[in-house]
Short mmCIF file of C-alpha atoms in Angstrom, two decimals:
data_model
loop_
_atom_site.label_atom_id
_atom_site.label_comp_id
_atom_site.label_asym_id
_atom_site.label_seq_id
_atom_site.Cartn_x
_atom_site.Cartn_y
_atom_site.Cartn_z
CA MET A 1 -42.64 19.17 -52.25
CA GLN A 2 -40.79 21.96 -50.49
CA ARG A 3 -42.50 21.29 -47.18
CA GLN A 4 -41.91 17.57 -47.51
CA PHE A 5 -38.22 18.24 -48.05
CA ILE A 6 -38.12 20.40 -44.92
CA VAL A 7 -39.79 17.81 -42.71
CA LYS A 8 -37.38 15.18 -43.97
CA TYR A 9 -34.51 16.91 -42.17
CA THR A 10 -36.34 17.47 -38.87
CA LYS A 11 -37.14 15.10 -36.02
CA ILE A 12 -39.41 15.38 -32.99
CA GLY A 13 -38.04 14.15 -29.67
CA GLU A 14 -38.38 14.46 -25.92
CA VAL A 15 -37.18 17.55 -24.10
CA LYS A 16 -33.82 16.70 -22.54
CA GLN A 17 -33.59 19.52 -19.99
CA MET A 18 -36.21 21.38 -17.94
CA THR A 19 -35.41 24.87 -16.66
CA SER A 20 -38.00 24.75 -13.86
CA LYS A 21 -38.53 21.74 -11.60
CA THR A 22 -41.46 23.10 -9.59
CA GLU A 23 -43.82 23.97 -12.42
CA LYS A 24 -44.68 21.50 -15.10
CA SER A 25 -43.98 22.89 -18.55
CA ARG A 26 -46.50 22.51 -21.33
CA ARG A 27 -43.68 21.88 -23.75
CA GLN A 28 -43.30 18.12 -23.79
CA LYS A 29 -41.70 17.78 -27.21
CA THR A 30 -38.84 19.49 -28.99
CA MET A 31 -37.56 19.48 -32.53
CA PHE A 32 -34.10 18.64 -33.83
CA TYR A 33 -32.87 20.07 -37.11
CA TYR A 34 -30.35 18.51 -39.46
CA LEU A 35 -28.49 19.29 -42.65
CA THR A 36 -26.76 16.86 -44.97
CA ARG A 37 -22.99 17.13 -45.20
CA LEU A 38 -20.92 14.44 -46.94
CA SER A 39 -23.94 12.09 -46.93
CA LYS A 40 -24.31 12.47 -43.16
CA HIS A 41 -26.95 14.25 -41.09
CA THR A 42 -25.38 17.02 -39.03
CA MET A 43 -27.43 18.61 -36.25
CA VAL A 44 -27.79 22.38 -36.53
CA CYS A 45 -29.74 25.02 -34.64
CA LYS A 46 -33.09 26.27 -35.77
CA LYS A 47 -31.86 29.80 -36.43
CA PHE A 48 -29.18 28.55 -38.80
CA LEU A 49 -31.61 26.33 -40.74
CA VAL A 50 -34.23 29.08 -41.05
CA SER A 51 -31.71 31.66 -42.24
CA ARG A 52 -30.10 29.15 -44.59
CA ARG A 53 -33.32 28.09 -46.32
CA GLY A 54 -35.55 31.11 -45.73
CA LEU A 55 -38.23 29.08 -43.92
CA LEU A 56 -40.97 29.64 -41.39
CA GLU A 57 -41.87 27.67 -38.29
CA GLN A 58 -45.34 26.91 -39.68
CA HIS A 59 -43.77 24.43 -42.09
CA TRP A 60 -43.04 22.02 -39.24
CA ARG A 61 -46.28 22.44 -37.33
CA LYS A 62 -48.33 20.71 -40.02
CA SER A 63 -46.33 17.48 -40.02
CA ASN A 64 -47.74 14.34 -38.37
CA ASP A 65 -45.97 11.50 -36.57
CA CYS A 66 -45.08 9.83 -39.86
CA GLY A 67 -43.33 12.94 -41.15
CA ILE A 68 -45.99 13.77 -43.73
CA VAL A 69 -47.07 17.38 -44.15
CA ALA A 70 -50.79 18.06 -44.25
CA SER A 71 -52.11 19.62 -47.43
CA ASP A 72 -52.96 23.29 -47.58
CA MET A 73 -56.68 23.82 -46.96
CA ARG A 74 -56.84 27.27 -48.53
CA GLY A 75 -58.69 27.76 -51.80
CA GLY A 76 -60.96 24.74 -51.46
CA ARG A 77 -64.58 24.42 -52.48
CA GLN A 78 -66.53 27.60 -52.99
CA SER A 79 -70.25 28.16 -52.98
CA GLU A 80 -72.13 28.98 -56.15
CA ASN A 81 -72.92 32.45 -54.85
CA ILE A 82 -69.22 33.27 -54.47
CA LYS A 83 -68.44 31.88 -57.93
CA ASN A 84 -71.26 33.86 -59.53
CA ARG A 85 -70.17 37.00 -57.69
CA ASP A 86 -66.55 36.68 -58.82
CA SER A 87 -67.62 35.91 -62.37
CA ALA A 88 -69.88 38.98 -62.47
CA ILE A 89 -67.09 41.21 -61.12
CA HIS A 90 -64.58 39.94 -63.69
CA THR A 91 -67.11 40.42 -66.50
CA ALA A 92 -67.86 43.99 -65.40
CA ILE A 93 -64.15 44.81 -65.19
CA GLU A 94 -63.49 43.26 -68.60
CA ASN A 95 -66.28 45.31 -70.19
CA HIS A 96 -65.02 48.47 -68.50
CA VAL A 97 -61.46 47.96 -69.74
CA ASN A 98 -62.65 47.23 -73.28
CA ARG A 99 -64.29 50.64 -73.44
CA PHE A 100 -60.90 52.32 -73.56
CA PRO A 101 -59.47 52.45 -77.10
CA ARG A 102 -56.22 50.65 -77.78
CA ILE A 103 -53.29 52.48 -79.33
CA GLY A 104 -51.83 50.79 -82.37
CA SER A 105 -48.18 50.26 -83.03
CA HIS A 106 -45.86 50.78 -85.97
CA TYR A 107 -42.33 49.70 -85.15
CA TYR A 108 -41.20 49.18 -81.57
CA ARG A 109 -44.07 47.12 -80.11
CA GLU A 110 -45.61 45.71 -83.25
CA LYS A 111 -45.23 42.08 -82.15
CA SER A 112 -45.93 42.62 -78.46
CA THR A 113 -48.78 40.76 -76.76
CA GLN A 114 -49.53 43.66 -74.44
CA GLU A 115 -52.47 45.97 -74.99
CA TYR A 116 -51.45 49.63 -74.95
CA LEU A 117 -53.82 52.31 -73.69
CA HIS A 118 -53.37 56.07 -73.78
CA PHE A 119 -50.35 57.25 -71.81
CA ASP A 120 -52.51 59.67 -69.79
CA LEU A 121 -54.26 56.69 -68.15
CA SER A 122 -53.09 54.42 -65.34
CA ILE A 123 -54.34 51.45 -63.34
CA SER A 124 -55.36 53.68 -60.43
CA LYS A 125 -57.21 56.12 -62.70
CA ILE A 126 -59.12 53.34 -64.48
CA TYR A 127 -59.99 51.77 -61.13
CA SER A 128 -61.30 55.07 -59.75
CA LEU A 129 -63.44 55.56 -62.87
CA PHE A 130 -64.88 52.09 -62.38
CA LEU A 131 -65.75 52.81 -58.74
CA GLU A 132 -67.68 55.92 -59.77
CA GLU A 133 -70.04 53.76 -61.83
CA LEU A 134 -70.77 51.34 -58.98
CA THR A 135 -73.82 51.65 -56.79
CA ALA A 136 -74.01 51.14 -53.04
CA SER A 137 -75.29 47.56 -53.45
CA ASP A 138 -72.53 46.43 -55.82
CA GLU A 139 -69.61 44.35 -54.61
CA LEU A 140 -66.41 46.36 -54.32
CA PRO A 141 -63.68 44.76 -56.46
CA SER A 142 -59.99 44.84 -55.70
CA ILE A 143 -57.49 46.87 -57.70
CA THR A 144 -55.33 43.75 -58.02
CA THR A 145 -57.84 42.44 -60.54
CA TYR A 146 -56.82 45.24 -62.90
CA ARG A 147 -53.15 44.52 -62.35
CA THR A 148 -53.60 40.99 -63.71
CA LYS A 149 -54.57 42.43 -67.10
CA ASN A 150 -51.87 42.60 -69.74
CA LEU A 151 -52.06 46.38 -70.06
CA SER A 152 -49.39 49.01 -70.57
CA PHE A 153 -49.48 52.80 -70.70
CA HIS A 154 -45.91 53.63 -71.75
CA ARG A 155 -45.42 55.29 -75.10
CA PRO A 156 -41.89 54.72 -76.43
CA LYS A 157 -40.31 57.45 -78.49
CA LYS A 158 -39.09 54.97 -81.08
CA ASP A 159 -42.67 54.07 -81.94
CA GLN A 160 -43.69 57.55 -83.08
CA CYS A 161 -44.48 58.01 -86.76
CA SER A 162 -44.13 61.33 -88.60
CA LEU A 163 -47.36 60.75 -90.51
CA CYS A 164 -49.28 60.03 -87.31
CA MET A 165 -47.82 63.10 -85.62
CA THR A 166 -49.01 65.22 -88.56
CA TYR A 167 -52.51 63.81 -88.24
CA LYS A 168 -52.35 64.42 -84.50
CA ASP A 169 -51.57 68.13 -85.00
CA LEU A 170 -54.42 68.47 -87.49
CA TYR A 171 -56.79 66.70 -85.13
CA GLU A 172 -55.86 68.90 -82.18
CA LYS A 173 -56.32 72.04 -84.26
CA CYS A 174 -59.71 70.89 -85.52
CA ASN A 175 -60.73 69.83 -82.03
CA SER A 176 -59.84 73.23 -80.55
CA GLU A 177 -61.90 75.02 -83.21
CA LYS A 178 -64.80 72.68 -82.54
CA LEU A 179 -64.70 73.50 -78.84
CA LYS A 180 -64.72 77.23 -79.57
CA VAL A 181 -67.78 76.86 -81.81
CA ARG A 182 -69.58 74.85 -79.13
CA THR A 183 -68.80 77.51 -76.55
CA VAL A 184 -70.31 80.26 -78.73
CA LYS A 185 -73.33 78.08 -79.46
CA ASN A 186 -73.97 77.44 -75.77
CA GLU A 187 -73.72 81.16 -75.03
CA CYS A 188 -76.32 81.90 -77.71
CA LYS A 189 -78.64 79.23 -76.29
CA LEU A 190 -78.29 80.71 -72.83
CA ARG A 191 -79.14 84.20 -74.10
CA ALA A 192 -82.15 82.89 -75.98
CA ALA A 193 -83.39 81.08 -72.87
CA THR A 194 -83.19 84.28 -70.82
CA ASP A 195 -85.06 86.29 -73.51
CA GLU A 196 -82.05 88.47 -74.09
CA VAL A 197 -81.99 90.24 -77.43
CA VAL A 198 -79.00 89.23 -79.46
CA PRO A 199 -78.13 91.84 -82.09
CA LEU A 200 -77.24 90.30 -85.39
CA THR A 201 -75.58 92.24 -88.16
CA CYS A 202 -75.33 91.20 -91.74
CA ASN A 203 -72.80 92.77 -94.02
CA LYS A 204 -73.26 92.47 -97.73
CA PHE A 205 -70.25 92.74 -99.93
CA PHE A 206 -70.26 93.45 -103.65
CA ILE A 207 -67.40 92.74 -105.94
CA TYR A 208 -66.86 95.59 -108.36
CA GLN A 209 -64.98 94.98 -111.55
CA ASN A 210 -63.69 97.37 -114.14
CA ILE A 211 -66.02 97.61 -117.13
CA MET A 212 -64.23 96.98 -120.38
CA THR A 213 -65.53 98.42 -123.67
CA LEU A 214 -65.77 96.02 -126.51
CA ARG A 215 -65.94 97.44 -130.03
CA PHE A 216 -68.41 95.75 -132.24
CA SER A 217 -69.25 96.57 -135.85
CA THR A 218 -71.86 95.06 -138.12
CA LYS A 219 -71.28 94.53 -141.75
CA HIS A 220 -74.11 94.44 -144.21
CA ALA A 221 -74.16 93.29 -147.79
CA TYR A 222 -75.00 96.68 -149.23
CA LEU A 223 -71.83 98.16 -147.81
CA ILE A 224 -69.69 95.83 -149.87
CA SER A 225 -68.41 97.45 -153.11
CA ILE A 226 -67.00 95.62 -156.07
#
């Protein structure tokens, strides 16, 4: 519709003036440009029309003698191989994105349709991780495919919960202790693999308590006097 509107205010005519009389110019036609003012067509220059409407010269080149613009031939029929390739790429990207856990919301973005990932991630980082898993024979996807996903990595301060922050501190403390234990375990495995003697000491502790004396007396029937 936009191109049809543009062609409506242009006309193709004969060149009125030739700059060279000796050589025959290949330009046999010229274009006249108009704008509507008070229901009348007023002729304007091409530079004014292009700057006024933000157009390109290609819009006029596709018009025929009847003033009809030819349809855009881009994005027509595609072969089955291209369709299957694009479908496989989109499926692989979708599966790769779904492997990253989503971060839930409490207040600020509770009703948002976006999917929030960890704030340490980004589109470029996810794309680089996906490229590391590809082989030499795989088709290389474009990073723009990731940008079409409804993903976000921003973590607003208003969405933080005191209970969740408490659990986060406990988790980080437990995780650090777990990493220390794994480090010691790996060192012991390495020593055992190299036949290195690992001295082990065992300390036995006894809990000593003060012994209390308890007086106990037995009473027999023959000791009772009447």
